[in-house]
PDB file of C-alpha atoms in Angstrom:
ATOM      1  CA  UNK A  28     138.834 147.861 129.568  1.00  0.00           C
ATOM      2  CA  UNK A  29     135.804 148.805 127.776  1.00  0.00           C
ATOM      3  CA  UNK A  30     134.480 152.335 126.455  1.00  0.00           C
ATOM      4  CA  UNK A  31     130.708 153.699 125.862  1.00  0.00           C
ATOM      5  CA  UNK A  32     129.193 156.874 124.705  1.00  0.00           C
ATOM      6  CA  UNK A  33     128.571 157.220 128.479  1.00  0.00           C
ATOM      7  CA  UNK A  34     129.507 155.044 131.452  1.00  0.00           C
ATOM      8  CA  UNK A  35     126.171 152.991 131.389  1.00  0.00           C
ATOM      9  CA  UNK A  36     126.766 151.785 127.896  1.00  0.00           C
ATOM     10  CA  UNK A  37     130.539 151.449 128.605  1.00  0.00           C
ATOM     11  CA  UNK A  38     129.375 148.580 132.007  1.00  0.00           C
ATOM     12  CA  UNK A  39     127.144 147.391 129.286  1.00  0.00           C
ATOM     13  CA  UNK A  40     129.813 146.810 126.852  1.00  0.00           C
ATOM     14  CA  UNK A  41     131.940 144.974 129.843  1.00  0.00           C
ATOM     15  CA  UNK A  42     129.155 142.487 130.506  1.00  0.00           C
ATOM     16  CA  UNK A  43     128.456 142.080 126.799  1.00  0.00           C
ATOM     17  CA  UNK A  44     132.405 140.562 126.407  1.00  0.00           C
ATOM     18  CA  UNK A  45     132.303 138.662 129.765  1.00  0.00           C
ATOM     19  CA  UNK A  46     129.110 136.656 128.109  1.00  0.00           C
ATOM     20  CA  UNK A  47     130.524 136.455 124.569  1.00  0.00           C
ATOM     21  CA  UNK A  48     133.253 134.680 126.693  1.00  0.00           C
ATOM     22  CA  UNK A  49     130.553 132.603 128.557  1.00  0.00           C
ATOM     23  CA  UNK A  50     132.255 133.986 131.587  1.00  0.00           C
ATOM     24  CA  UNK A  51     128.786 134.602 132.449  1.00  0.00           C
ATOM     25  CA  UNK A  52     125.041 133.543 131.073  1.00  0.00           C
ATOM     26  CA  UNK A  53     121.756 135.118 131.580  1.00  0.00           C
ATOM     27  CA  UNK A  54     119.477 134.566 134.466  1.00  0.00           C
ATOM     28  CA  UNK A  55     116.292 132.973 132.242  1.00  0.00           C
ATOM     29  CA  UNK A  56     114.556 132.638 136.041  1.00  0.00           C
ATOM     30  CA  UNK A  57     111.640 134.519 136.240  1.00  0.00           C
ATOM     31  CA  UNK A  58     112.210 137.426 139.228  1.00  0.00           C
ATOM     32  CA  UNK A  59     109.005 137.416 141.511  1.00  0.00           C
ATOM     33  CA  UNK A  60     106.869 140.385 141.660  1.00  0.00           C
ATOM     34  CA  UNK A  61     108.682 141.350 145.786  1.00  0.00           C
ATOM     35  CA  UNK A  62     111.822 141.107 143.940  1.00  0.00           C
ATOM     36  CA  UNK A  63     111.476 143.150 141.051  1.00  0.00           C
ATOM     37  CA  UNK A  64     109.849 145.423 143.099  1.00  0.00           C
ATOM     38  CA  UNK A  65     112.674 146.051 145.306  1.00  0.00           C
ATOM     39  CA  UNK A  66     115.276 145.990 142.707  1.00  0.00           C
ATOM     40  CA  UNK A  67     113.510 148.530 141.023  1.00  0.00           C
ATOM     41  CA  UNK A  68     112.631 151.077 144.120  1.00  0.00           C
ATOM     42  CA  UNK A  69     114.483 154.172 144.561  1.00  0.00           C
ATOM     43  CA  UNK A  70     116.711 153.840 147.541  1.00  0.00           C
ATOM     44  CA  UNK A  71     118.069 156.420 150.586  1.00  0.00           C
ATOM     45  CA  UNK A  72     120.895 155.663 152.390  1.00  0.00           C
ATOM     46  CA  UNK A  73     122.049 156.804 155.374  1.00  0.00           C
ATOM     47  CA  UNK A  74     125.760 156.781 154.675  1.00  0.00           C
ATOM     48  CA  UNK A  75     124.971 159.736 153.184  1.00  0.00           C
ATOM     49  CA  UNK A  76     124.288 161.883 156.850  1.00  0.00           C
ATOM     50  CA  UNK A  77     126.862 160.067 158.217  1.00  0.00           C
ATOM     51  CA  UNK A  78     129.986 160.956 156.183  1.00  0.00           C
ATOM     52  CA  UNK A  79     128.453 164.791 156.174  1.00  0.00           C
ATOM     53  CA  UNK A  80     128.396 164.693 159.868  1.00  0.00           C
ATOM     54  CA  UNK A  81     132.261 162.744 159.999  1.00  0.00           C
ATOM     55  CA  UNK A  82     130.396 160.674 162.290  1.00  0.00           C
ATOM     56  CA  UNK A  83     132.412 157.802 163.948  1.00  0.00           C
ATOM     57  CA  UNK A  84     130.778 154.529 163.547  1.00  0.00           C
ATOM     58  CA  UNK A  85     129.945 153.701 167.150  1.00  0.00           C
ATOM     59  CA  UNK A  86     128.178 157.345 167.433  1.00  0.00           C
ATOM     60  CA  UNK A  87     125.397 156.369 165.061  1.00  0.00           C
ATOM     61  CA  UNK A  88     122.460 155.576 167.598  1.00  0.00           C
ATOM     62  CA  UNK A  89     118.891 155.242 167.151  1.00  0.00           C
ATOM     63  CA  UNK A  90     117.665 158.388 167.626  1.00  0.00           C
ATOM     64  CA  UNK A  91     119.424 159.445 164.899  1.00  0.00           C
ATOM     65  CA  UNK A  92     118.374 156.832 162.420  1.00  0.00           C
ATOM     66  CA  UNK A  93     115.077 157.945 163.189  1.00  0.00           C
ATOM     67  CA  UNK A  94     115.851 161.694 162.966  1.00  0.00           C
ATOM     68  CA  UNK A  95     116.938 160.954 159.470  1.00  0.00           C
ATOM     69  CA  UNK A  96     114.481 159.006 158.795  1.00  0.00           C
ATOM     70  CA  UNK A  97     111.518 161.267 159.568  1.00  0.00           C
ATOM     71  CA  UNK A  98     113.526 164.097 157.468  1.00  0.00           C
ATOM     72  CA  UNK A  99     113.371 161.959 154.041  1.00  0.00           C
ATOM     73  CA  UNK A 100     110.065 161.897 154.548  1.00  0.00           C
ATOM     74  CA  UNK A 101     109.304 165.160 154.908  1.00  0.00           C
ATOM     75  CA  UNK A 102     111.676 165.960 151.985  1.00  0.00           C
ATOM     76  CA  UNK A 103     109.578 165.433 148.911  1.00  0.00           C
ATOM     77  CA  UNK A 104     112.196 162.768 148.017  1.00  0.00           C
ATOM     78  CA  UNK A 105     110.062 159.937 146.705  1.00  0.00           C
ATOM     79  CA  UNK A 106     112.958 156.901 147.923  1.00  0.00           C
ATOM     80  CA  UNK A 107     110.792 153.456 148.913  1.00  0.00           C
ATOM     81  CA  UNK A 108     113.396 151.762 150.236  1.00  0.00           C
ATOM     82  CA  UNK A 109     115.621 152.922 153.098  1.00  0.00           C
ATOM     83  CA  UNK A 110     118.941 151.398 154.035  1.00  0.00           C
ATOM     84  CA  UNK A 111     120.610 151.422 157.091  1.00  0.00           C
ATOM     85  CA  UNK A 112     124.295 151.692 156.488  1.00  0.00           C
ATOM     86  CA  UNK A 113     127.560 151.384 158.796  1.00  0.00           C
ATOM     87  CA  UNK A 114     127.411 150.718 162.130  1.00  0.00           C
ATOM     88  CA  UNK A 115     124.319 149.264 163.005  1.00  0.00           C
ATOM     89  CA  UNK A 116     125.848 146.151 164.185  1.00  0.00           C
ATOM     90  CA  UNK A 117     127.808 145.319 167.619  1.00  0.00           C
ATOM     91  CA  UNK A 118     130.988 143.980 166.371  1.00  0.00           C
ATOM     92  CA  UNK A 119     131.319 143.534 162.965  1.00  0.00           C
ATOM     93  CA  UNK A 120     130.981 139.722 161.771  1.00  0.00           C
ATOM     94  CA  UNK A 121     128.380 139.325 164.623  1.00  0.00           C
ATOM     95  CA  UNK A 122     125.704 140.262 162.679  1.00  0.00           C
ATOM     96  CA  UNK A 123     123.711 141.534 165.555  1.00  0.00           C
ATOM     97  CA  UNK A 124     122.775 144.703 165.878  1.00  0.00           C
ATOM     98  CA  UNK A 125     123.800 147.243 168.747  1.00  0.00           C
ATOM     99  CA  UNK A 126     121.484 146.647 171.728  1.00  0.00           C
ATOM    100  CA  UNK A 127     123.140 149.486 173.697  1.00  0.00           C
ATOM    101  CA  UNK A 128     122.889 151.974 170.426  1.00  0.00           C
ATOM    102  CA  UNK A 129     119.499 150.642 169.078  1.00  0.00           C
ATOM    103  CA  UNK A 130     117.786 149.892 172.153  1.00  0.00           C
ATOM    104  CA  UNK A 131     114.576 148.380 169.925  1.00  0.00           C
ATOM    105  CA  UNK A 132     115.857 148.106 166.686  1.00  0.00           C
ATOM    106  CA  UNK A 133     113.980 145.425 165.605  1.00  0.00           C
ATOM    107  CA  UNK A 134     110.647 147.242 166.576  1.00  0.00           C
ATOM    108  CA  UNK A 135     112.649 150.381 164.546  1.00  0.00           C
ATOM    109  CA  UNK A 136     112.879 148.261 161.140  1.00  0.00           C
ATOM    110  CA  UNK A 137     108.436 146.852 162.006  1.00  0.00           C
ATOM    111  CA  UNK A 138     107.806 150.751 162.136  1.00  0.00           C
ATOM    112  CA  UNK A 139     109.528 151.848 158.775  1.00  0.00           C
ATOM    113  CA  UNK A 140     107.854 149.189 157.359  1.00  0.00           C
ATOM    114  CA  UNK A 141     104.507 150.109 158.261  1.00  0.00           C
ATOM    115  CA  UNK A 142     105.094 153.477 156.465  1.00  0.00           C
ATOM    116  CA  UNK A 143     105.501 151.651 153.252  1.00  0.00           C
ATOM    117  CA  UNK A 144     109.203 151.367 153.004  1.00  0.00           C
ATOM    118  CA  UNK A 145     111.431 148.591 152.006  1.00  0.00           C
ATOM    119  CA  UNK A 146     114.363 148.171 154.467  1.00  0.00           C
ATOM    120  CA  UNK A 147     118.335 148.107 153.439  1.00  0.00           C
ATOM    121  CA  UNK A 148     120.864 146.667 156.127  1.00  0.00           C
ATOM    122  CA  UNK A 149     124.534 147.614 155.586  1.00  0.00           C
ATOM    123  CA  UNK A 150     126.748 144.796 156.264  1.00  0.00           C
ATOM    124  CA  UNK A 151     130.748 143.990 155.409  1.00  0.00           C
ATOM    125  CA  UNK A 152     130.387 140.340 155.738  1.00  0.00           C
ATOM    126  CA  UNK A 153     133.798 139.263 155.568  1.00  0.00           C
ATOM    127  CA  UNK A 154     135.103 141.805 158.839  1.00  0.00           C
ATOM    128  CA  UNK A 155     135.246 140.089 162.039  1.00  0.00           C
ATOM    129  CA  UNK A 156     136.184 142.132 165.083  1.00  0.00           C
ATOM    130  CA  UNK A 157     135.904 139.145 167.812  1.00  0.00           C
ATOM    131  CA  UNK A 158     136.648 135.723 166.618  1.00  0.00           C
ATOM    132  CA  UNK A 159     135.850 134.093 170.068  1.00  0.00           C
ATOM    133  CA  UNK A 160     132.272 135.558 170.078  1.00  0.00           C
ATOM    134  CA  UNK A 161     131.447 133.442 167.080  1.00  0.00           C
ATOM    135  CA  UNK A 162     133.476 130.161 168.397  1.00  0.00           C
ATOM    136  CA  UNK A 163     136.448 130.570 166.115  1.00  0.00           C
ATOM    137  CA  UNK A 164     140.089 131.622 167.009  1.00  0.00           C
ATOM    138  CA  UNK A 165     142.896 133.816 165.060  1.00  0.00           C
ATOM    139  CA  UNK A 166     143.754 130.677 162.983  1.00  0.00           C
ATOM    140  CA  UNK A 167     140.387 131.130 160.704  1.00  0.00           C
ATOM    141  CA  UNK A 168     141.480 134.469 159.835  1.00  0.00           C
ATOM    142  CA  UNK A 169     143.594 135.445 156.887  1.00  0.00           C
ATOM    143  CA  UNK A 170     147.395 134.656 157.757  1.00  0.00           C
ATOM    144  CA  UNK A 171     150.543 136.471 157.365  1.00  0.00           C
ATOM    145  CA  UNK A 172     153.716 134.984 155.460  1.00  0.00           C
ATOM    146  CA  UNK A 173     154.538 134.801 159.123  1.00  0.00           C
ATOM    147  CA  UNK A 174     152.058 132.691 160.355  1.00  0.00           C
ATOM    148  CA  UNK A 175     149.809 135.503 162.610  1.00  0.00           C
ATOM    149  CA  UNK A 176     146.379 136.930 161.644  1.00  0.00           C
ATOM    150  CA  UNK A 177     145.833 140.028 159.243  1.00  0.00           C
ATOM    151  CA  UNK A 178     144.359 142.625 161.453  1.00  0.00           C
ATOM    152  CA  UNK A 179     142.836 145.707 159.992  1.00  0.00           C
ATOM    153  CA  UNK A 180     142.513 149.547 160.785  1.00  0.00           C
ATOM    154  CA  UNK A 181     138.669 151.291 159.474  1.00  0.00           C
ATOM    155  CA  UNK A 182     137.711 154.739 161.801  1.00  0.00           C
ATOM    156  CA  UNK A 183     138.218 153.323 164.992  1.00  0.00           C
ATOM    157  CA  UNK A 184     137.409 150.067 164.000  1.00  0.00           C
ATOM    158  CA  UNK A 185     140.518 146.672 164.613  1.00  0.00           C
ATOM    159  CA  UNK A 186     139.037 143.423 162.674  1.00  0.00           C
ATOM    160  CA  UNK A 187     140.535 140.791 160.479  1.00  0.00           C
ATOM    161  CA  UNK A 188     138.791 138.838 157.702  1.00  0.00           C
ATOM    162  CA  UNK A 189     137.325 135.441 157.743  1.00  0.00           C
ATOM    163  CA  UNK A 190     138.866 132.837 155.507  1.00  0.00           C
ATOM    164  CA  UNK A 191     136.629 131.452 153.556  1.00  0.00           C
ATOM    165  CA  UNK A 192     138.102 129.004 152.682  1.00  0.00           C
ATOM    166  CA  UNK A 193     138.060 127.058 155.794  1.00  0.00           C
ATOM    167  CA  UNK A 194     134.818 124.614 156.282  1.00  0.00           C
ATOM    168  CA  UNK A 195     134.426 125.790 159.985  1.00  0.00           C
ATOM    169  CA  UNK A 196     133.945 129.533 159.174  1.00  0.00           C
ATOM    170  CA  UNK A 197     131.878 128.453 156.219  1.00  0.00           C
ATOM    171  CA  UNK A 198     129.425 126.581 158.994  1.00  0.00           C
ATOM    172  CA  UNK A 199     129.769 129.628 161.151  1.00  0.00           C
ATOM    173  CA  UNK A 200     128.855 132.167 158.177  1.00  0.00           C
ATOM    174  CA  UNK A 201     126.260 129.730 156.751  1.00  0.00           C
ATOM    175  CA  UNK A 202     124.093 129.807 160.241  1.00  0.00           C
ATOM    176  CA  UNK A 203     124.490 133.923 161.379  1.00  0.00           C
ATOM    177  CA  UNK A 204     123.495 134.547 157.673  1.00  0.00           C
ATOM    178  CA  UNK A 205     120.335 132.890 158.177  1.00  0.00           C
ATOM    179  CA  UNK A 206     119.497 133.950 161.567  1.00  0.00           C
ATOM    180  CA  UNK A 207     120.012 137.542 159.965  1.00  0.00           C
ATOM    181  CA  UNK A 208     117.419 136.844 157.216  1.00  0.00           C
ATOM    182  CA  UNK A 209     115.390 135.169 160.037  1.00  0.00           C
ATOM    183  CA  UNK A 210     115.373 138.253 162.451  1.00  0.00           C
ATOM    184  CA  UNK A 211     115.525 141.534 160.241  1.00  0.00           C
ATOM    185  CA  UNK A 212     114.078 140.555 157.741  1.00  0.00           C
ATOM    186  CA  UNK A 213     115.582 143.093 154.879  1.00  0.00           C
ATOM    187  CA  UNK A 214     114.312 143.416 151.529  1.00  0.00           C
ATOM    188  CA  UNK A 215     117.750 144.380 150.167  1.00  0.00           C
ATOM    189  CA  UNK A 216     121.244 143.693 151.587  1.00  0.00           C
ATOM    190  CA  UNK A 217     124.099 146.089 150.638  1.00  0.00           C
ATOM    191  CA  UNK A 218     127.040 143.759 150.859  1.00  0.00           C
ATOM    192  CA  UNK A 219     130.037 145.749 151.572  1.00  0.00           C
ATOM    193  CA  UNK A 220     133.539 144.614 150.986  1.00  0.00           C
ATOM    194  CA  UNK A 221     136.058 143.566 148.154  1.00  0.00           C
ATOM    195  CA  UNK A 222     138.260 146.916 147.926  1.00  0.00           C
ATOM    196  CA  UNK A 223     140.082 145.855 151.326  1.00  0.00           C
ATOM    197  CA  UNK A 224     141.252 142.149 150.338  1.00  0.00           C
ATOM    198  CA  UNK A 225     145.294 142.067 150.449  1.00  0.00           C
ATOM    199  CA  UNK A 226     147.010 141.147 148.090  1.00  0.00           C
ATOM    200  CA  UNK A 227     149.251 138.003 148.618  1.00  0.00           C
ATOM    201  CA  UNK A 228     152.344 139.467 149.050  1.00  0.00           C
ATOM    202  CA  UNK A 229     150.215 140.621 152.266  1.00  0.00           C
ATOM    203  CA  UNK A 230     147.923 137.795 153.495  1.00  0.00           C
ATOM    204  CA  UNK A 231     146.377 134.706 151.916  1.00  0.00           C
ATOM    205  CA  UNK A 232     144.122 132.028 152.569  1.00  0.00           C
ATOM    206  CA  UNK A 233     144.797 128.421 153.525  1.00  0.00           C
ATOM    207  CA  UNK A 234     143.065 126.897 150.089  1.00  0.00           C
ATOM    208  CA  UNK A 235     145.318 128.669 147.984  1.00  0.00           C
ATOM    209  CA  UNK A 236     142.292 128.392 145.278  1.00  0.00           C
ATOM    210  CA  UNK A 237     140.673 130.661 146.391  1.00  0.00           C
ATOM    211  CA  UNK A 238     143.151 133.133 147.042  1.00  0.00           C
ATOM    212  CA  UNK A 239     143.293 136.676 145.615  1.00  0.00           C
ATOM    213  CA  UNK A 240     139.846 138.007 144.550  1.00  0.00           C
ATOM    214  CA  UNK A 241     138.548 134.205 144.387  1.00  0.00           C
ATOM    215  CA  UNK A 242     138.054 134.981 148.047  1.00  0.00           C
ATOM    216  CA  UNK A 243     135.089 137.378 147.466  1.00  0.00           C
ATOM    217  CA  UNK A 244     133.748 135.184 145.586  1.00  0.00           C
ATOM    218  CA  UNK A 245     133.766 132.255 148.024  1.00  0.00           C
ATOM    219  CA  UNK A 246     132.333 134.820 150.831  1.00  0.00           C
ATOM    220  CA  UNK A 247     129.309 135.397 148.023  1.00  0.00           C
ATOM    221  CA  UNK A 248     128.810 131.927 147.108  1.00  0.00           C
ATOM    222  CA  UNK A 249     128.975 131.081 151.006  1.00  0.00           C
ATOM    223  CA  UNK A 250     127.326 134.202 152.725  1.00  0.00           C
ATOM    224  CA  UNK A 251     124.428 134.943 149.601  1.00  0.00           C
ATOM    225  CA  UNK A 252     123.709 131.380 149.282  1.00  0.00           C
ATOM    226  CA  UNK A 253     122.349 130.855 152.669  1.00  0.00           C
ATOM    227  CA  UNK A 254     120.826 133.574 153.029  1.00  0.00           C
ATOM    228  CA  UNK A 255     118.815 132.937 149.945  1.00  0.00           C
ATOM    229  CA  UNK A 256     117.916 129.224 150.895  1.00  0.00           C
ATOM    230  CA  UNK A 257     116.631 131.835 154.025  1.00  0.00           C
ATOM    231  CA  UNK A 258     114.913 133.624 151.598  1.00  0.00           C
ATOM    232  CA  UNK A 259     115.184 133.401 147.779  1.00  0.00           C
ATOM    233  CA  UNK A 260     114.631 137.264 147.057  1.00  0.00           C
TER     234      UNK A 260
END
């Protein structure tokens, strides 16, 4: 626990104790001019509209990402990035998005470009919905004490979680991650997940080195590591 005159001096604190520890260094790499750029460009997000609206995921369609859309810009607010949050995607681990919901989403993304904005994709990497329809079964999810997957209840959403820790879902992960870079193309990816991992009285993984947070880590070292040999901003 660490304590600041506010809370950006008490995070600053935190980090200042985790590399006293050399729990963590500095990055001495020099960021490129596209990446600084982005990491310093005030972002909207769409989440925002859709938790005002209580809209279920599968409602969100393209017509209303563009709706919103063309209201931020006429709203004085000077944002130059724009994310697209949950649910953009199909099924969730797919990576893909909607094609029934967002009919030309890709040409969506080339046209909010053009206007001089940075695009955001949502995406809770870990969630999968359908493991068949990435050629994995139940087995490379997490497991119970009794031996049967860990499914999950989000809105109207059923998924499990990948484990990481298998080499097979790492070679899945590795390849959609990059075809994801390849095909949308986002400037900034808001990685969503971490506050739903069970504890392991619940579930656990079969490398039981990873298991507990460890996991999230794996899924970043995994998931954020291909997609920056993809793209290293």
């Amino acid at each position: 626990i660490t304590f600041g005159e506010n809370y950006h001096e008490a995070i600053r604190s935190y980090y200042q104790i985790l590399q006293r520890e050399k729990i963590i260094s500095p990055k001495n790499k020099a960021l490129s001019p596209k990446k600084k750029d982005v990491l310093l460009a005030p972002q909207y997000n769409t989440w925002g509209v859709e938790s005002a609206l209580a809209m279920p995921p599968e409602e969100l369609t393209e017509a209303i990402v563009k709706d919103i859309f063309n209201k931020l810009q006429h709203s004085g607010m000077q944002a130059r990035t724009f994310v697209i949050d949950d649910k953009w995607e199909g099924q969730h681990g797919e990576l893909k998005h909607d094609s029934e919901r967002f009919p030309h989403f890709e040409e969506l993304l080339k046209d909010i470009r053009t206007q001089g904005y940075n695009i955001g994709l949502w995406a809770a990497f870990l969630r999968c919905q359908n493991p068949a329809a990435l050629g994995l079964d139940e087995s490379h999810l997490l497991q119970t004490h009794e031996g049967k997957p860990l499914w999950l209840d989000h809105q109207t959403s059923h998924y499990g979680i990948f484990d990481m820790t298998q080499p097979k879902v790492q070679d899945v992960l590795r390849q959609r991650a990059k075809e994801f870079i390849r095909r949308y193309q986002p400037d900034l990816i808001k990685f969503d997940f971490g506050y739903e991992l069970p504890s392991l009285d619940v579930a656990a993984p079969q490398d039981m080195t990873f298991a507990g947070e460890r996991l999230l880590q794996k899924g970043l070292e995994v998931i954020v590591g291909a997609m920056k040999e993809e793209n290293p901003d």
